[in-house]
PDB file of C-alpha atoms and ligand atoms in Angstrom:
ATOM      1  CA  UNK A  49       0.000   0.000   0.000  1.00 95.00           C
ATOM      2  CA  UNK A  50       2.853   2.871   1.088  1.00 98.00           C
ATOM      3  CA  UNK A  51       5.072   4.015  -1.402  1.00 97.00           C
ATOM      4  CA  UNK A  52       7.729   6.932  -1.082  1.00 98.00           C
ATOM      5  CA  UNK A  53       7.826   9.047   1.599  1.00 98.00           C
ATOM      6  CA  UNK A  54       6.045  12.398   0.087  1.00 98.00           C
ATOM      7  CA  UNK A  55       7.404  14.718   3.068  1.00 98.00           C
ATOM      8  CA  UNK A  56       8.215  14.736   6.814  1.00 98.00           C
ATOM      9  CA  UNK A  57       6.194  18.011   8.759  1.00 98.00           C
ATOM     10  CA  UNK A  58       7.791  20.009  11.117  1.00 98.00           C
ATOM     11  CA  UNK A  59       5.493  22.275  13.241  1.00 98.00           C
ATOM     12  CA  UNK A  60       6.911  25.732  13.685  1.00 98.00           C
ATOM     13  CA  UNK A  61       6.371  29.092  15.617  1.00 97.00           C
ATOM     14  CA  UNK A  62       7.814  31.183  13.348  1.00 97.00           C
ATOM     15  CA  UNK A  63       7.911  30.083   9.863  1.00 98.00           C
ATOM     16  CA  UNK A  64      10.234  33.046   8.608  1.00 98.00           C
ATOM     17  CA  UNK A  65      12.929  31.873  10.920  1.00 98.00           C
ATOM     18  CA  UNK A  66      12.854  27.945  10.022  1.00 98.00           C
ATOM     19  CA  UNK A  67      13.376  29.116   6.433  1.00 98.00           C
ATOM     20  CA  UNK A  68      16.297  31.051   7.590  1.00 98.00           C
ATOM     21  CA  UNK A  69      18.105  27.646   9.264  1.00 98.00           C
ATOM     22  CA  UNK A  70      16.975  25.842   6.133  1.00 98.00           C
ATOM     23  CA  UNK A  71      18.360  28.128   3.498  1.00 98.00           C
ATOM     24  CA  UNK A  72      20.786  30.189   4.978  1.00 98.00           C
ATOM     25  CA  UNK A  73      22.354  27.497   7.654  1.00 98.00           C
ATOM     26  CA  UNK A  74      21.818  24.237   5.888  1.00 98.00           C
ATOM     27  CA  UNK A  75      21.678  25.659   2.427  1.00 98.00           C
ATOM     28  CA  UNK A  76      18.748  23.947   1.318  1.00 98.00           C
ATOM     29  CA  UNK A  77      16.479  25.130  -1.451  1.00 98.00           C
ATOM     30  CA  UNK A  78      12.801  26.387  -0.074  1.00 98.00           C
ATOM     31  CA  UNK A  79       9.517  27.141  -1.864  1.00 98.00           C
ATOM     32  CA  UNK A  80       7.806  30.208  -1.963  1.00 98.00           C
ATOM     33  CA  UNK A  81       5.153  30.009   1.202  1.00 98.00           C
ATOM     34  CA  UNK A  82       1.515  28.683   1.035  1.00 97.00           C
ATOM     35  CA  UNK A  83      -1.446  29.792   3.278  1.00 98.00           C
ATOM     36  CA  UNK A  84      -4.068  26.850   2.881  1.00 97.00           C
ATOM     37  CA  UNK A  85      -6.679  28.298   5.584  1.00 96.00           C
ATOM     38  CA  UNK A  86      -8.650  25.092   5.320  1.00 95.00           C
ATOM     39  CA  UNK A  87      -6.066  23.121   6.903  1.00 97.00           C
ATOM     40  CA  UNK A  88      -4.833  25.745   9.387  1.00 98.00           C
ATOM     41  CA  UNK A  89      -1.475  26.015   8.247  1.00 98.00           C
ATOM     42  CA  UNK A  90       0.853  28.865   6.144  1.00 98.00           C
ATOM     43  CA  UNK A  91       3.658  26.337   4.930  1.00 98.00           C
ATOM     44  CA  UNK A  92       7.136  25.793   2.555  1.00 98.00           C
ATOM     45  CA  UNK A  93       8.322  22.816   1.387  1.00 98.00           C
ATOM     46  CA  UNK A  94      12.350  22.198   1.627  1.00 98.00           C
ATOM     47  CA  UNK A  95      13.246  20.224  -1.332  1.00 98.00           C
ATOM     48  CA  UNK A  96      15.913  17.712  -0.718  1.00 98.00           C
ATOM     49  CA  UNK A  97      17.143  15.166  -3.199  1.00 97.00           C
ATOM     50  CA  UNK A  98      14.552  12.296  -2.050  1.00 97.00           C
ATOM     51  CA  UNK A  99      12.136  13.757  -0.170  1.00 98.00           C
ATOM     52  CA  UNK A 100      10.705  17.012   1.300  1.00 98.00           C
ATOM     53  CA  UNK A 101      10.956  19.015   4.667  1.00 98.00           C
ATOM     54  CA  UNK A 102       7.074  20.716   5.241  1.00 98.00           C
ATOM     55  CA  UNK A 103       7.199  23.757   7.349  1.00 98.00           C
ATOM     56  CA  UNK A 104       4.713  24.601   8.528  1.00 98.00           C
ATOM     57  CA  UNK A 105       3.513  27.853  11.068  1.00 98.00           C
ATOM     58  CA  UNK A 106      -0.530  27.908  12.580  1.00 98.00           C
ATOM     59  CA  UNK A 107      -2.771  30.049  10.466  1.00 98.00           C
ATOM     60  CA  UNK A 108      -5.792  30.646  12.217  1.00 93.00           C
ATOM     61  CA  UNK A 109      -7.227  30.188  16.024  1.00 88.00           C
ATOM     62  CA  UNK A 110      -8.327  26.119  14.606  1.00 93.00           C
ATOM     63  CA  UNK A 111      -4.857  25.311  13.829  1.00 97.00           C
ATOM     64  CA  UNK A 112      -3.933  21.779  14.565  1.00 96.00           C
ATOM     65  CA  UNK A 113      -0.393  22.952  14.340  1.00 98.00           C
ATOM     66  CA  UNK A 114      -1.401  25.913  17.374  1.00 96.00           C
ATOM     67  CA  UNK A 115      -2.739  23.088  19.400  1.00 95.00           C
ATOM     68  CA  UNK A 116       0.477  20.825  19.029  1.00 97.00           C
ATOM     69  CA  UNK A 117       2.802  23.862  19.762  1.00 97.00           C
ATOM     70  CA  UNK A 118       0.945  24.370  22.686  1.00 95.00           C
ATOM     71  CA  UNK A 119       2.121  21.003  23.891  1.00 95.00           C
ATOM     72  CA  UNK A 120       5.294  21.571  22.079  1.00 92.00           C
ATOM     73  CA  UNK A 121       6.441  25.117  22.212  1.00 87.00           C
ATOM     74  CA  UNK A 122       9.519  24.958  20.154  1.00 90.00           C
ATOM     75  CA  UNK A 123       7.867  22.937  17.427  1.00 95.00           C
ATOM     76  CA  UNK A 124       9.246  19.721  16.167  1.00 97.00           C
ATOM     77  CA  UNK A 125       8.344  16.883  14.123  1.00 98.00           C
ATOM     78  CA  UNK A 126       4.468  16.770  13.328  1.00 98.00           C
ATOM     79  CA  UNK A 127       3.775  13.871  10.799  1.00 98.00           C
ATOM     80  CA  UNK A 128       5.283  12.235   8.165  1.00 98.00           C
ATOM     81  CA  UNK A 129       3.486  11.592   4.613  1.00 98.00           C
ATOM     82  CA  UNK A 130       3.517   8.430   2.816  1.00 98.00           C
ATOM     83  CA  UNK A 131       2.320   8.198  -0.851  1.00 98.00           C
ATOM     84  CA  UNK A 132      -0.365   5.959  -2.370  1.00 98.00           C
ATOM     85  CA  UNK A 133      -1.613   4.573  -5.637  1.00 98.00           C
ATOM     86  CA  UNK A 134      -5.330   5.375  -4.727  1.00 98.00           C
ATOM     87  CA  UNK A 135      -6.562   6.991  -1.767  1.00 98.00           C
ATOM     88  CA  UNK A 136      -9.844   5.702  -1.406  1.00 97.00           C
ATOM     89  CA  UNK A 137      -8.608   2.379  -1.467  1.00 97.00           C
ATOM     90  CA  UNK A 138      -6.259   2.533   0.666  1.00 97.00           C
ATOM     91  CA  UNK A 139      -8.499   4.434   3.054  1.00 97.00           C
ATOM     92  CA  UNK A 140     -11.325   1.808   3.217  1.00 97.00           C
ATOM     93  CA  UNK A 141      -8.402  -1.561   3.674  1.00 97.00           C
ATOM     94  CA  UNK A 142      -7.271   0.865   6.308  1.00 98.00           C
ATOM     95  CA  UNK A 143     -10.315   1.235   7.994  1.00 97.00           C
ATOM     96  CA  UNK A 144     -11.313  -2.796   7.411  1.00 98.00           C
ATOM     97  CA  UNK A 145      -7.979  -3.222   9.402  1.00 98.00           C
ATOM     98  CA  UNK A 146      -9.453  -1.266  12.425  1.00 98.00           C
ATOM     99  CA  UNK A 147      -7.388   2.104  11.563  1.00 98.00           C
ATOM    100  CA  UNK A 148      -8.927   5.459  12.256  1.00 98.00           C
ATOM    101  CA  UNK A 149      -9.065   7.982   9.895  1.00 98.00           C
ATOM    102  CA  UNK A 150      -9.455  11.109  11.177  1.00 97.00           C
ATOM    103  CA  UNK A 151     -11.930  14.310  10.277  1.00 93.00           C
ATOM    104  CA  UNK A 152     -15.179  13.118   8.366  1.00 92.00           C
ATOM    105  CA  UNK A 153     -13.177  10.439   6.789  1.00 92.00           C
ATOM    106  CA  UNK A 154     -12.965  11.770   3.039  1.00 94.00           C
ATOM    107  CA  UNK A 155      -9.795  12.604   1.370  1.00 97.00           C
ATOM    108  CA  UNK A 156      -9.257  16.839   0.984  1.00 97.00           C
ATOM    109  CA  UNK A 157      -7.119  18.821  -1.141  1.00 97.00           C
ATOM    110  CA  UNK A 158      -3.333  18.729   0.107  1.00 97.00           C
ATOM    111  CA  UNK A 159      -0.951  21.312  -0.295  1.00 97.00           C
ATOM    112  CA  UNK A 160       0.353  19.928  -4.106  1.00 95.00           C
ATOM    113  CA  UNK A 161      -3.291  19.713  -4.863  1.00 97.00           C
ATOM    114  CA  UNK A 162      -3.386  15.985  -4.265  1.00 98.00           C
ATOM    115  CA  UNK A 163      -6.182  14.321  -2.283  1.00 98.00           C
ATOM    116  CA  UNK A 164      -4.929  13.394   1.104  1.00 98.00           C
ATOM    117  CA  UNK A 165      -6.056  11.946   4.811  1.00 98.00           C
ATOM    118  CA  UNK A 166      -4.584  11.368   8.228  1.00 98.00           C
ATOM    119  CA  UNK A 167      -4.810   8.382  10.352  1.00 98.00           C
ATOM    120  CA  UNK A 168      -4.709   8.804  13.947  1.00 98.00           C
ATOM    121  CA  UNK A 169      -1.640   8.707  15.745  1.00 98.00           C
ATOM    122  CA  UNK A 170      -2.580   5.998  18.966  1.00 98.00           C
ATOM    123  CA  UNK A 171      -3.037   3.891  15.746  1.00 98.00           C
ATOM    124  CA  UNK A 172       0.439   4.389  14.199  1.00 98.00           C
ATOM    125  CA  UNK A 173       3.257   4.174  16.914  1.00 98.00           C
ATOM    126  CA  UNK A 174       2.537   7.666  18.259  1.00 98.00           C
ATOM    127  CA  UNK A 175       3.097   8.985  14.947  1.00 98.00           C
ATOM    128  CA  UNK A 176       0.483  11.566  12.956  1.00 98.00           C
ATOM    129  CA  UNK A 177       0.568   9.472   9.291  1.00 98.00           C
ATOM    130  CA  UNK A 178      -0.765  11.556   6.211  1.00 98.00           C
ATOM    131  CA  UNK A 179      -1.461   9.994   3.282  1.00 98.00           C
ATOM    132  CA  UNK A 180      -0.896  11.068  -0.241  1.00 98.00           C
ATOM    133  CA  UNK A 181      -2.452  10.071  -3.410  1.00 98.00           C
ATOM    134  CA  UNK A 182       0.389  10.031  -6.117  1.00 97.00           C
ATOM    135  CA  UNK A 183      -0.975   8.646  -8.996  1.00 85.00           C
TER     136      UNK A 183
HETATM  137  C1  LIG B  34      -1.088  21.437   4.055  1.00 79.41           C
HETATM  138  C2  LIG B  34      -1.999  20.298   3.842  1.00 79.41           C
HETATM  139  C3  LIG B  34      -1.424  18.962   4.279  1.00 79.41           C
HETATM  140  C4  LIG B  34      -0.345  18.563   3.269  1.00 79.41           C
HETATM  141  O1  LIG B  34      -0.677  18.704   2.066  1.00 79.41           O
HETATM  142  O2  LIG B  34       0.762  18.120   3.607  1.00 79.41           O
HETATM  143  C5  LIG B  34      -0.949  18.978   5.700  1.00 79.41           C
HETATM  144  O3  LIG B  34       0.052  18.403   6.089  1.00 79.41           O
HETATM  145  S1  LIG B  34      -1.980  19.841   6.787  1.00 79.41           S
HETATM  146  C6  LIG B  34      -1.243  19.514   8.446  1.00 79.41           C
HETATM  147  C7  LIG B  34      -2.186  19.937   9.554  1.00 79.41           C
HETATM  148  N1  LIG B  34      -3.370  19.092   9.562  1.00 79.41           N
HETATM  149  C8  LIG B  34      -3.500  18.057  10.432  1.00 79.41           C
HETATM  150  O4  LIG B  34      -2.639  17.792  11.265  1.00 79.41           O
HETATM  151  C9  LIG B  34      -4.782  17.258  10.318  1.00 79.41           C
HETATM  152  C10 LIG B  34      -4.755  16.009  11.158  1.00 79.41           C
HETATM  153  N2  LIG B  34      -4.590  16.341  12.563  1.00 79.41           N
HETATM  154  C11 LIG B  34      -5.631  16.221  13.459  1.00 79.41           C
HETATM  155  O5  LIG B  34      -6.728  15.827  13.133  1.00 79.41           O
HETATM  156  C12 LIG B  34      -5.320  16.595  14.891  1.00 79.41           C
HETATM  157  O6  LIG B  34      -4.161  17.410  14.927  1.00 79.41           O
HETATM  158  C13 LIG B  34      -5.089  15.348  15.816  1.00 79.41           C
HETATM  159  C14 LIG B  34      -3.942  14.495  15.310  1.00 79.41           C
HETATM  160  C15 LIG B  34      -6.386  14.544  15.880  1.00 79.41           C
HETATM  161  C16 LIG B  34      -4.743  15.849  17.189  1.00 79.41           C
HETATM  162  O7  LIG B  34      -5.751  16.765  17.571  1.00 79.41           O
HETATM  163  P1  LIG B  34      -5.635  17.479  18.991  1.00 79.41           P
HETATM  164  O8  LIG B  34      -6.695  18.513  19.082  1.00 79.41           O
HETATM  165  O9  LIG B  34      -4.226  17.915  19.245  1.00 79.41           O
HETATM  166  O10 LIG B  34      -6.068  16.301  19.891  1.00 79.41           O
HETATM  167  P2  LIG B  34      -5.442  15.870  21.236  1.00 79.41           P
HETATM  168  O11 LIG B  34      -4.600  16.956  21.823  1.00 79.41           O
HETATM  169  O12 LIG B  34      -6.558  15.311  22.024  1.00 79.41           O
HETATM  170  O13 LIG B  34      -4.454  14.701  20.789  1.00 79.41           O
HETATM  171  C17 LIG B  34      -4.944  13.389  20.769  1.00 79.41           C
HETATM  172  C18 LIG B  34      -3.741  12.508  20.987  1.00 79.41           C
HETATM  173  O14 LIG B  34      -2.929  12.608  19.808  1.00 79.41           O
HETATM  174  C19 LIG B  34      -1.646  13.092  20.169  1.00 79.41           C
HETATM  175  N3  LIG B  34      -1.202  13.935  19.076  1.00 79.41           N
HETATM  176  C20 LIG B  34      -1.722  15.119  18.679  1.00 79.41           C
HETATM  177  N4  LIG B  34      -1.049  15.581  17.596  1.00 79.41           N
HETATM  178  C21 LIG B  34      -0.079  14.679  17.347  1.00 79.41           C
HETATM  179  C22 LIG B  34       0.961  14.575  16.370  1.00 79.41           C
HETATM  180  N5  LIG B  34       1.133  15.534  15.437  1.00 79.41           N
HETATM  181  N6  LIG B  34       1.783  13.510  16.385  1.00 79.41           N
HETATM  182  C23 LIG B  34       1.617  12.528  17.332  1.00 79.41           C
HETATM  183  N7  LIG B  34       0.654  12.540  18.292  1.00 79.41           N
HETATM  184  C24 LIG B  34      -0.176  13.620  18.279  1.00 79.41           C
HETATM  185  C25 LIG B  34      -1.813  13.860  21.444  1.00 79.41           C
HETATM  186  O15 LIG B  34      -0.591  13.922  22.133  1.00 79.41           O
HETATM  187  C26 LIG B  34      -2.842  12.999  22.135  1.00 79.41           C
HETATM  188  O16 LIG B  34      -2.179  11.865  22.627  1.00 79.41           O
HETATM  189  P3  LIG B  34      -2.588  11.327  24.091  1.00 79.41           P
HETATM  190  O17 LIG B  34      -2.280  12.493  25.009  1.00 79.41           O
HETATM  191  O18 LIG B  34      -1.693  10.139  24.283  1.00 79.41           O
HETATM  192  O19 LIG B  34      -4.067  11.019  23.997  1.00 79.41           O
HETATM  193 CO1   CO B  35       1.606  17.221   5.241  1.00 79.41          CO
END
């Protein structure tokens, strides 16, 4: 079912800063930023030869990534995203298997415009898992 790993998510207070350690310390190359409102987040991606850093800084009161810095002040990893063939597939073996998927369930627009979902954390070693359709 997984594939390649699409990008691991680092939650961040101030997003202006972690581009600043990614380009100017570790000389990485970093994306223009994104504000998707309907996720909560104002993001860049860090392209690296075989995968991608997400940054990502809350937008909004809602923010998932508000409510994790609150536990986590400094920020620090926040999921990691594996790729799929076909989303709703793998969604409903998931979900035969006993995994939760969390929200309402269906599949919204990431940030590269691909469908994606998350599956909870208690179900995944601790770990927030997004997945991405790549067709
Ligand atoms: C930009 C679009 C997209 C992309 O294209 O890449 C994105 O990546 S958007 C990223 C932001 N969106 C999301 O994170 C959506 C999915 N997240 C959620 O639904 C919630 O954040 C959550 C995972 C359900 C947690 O919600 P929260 O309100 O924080 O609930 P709790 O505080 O009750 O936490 C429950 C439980 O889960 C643990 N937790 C919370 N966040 C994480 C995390 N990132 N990684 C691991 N564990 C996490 C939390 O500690 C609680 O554990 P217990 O205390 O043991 O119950
Ligand atoms: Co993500």
């Amino acid at each position: 079912m997984i594939g390649r790993l699409n990008h691991v998510a680092i939650a961040v207070p101030n997003l202006e800063s972690a581009v600043a350690l990614y380009r100017d310390m570790l000389g990485a190359e970093v994306s223009d930023s994104q504000s998707l409102p309907e996720h909560g987040v104002r993001l860049v991606f860090v392209d690296l030869p075989n995968t991608r850093i997400e940054l990502m800084e809350p937008l909004g009161e809602k923010s998932p990534i508000a409510a994790f810095l609150e536990k986590n002040g400094r920020g620090g990893i926040h999921h990691i995203c594996y790729e799929v063939k076909d989303i709703a597939i793998s969604s409903a073996e998931l979900v035969a298997k006993g995994a939760r998927v969390l929200g309402d369930g269906k599949p919204r627009k990431g940030a590269h415009g691909n469908p994606v979902l998350f599956l909870h954390p208690a179900d995944f070693l601790g770990t927030l898992v997004e997945l991405e359709e790549v067709g």
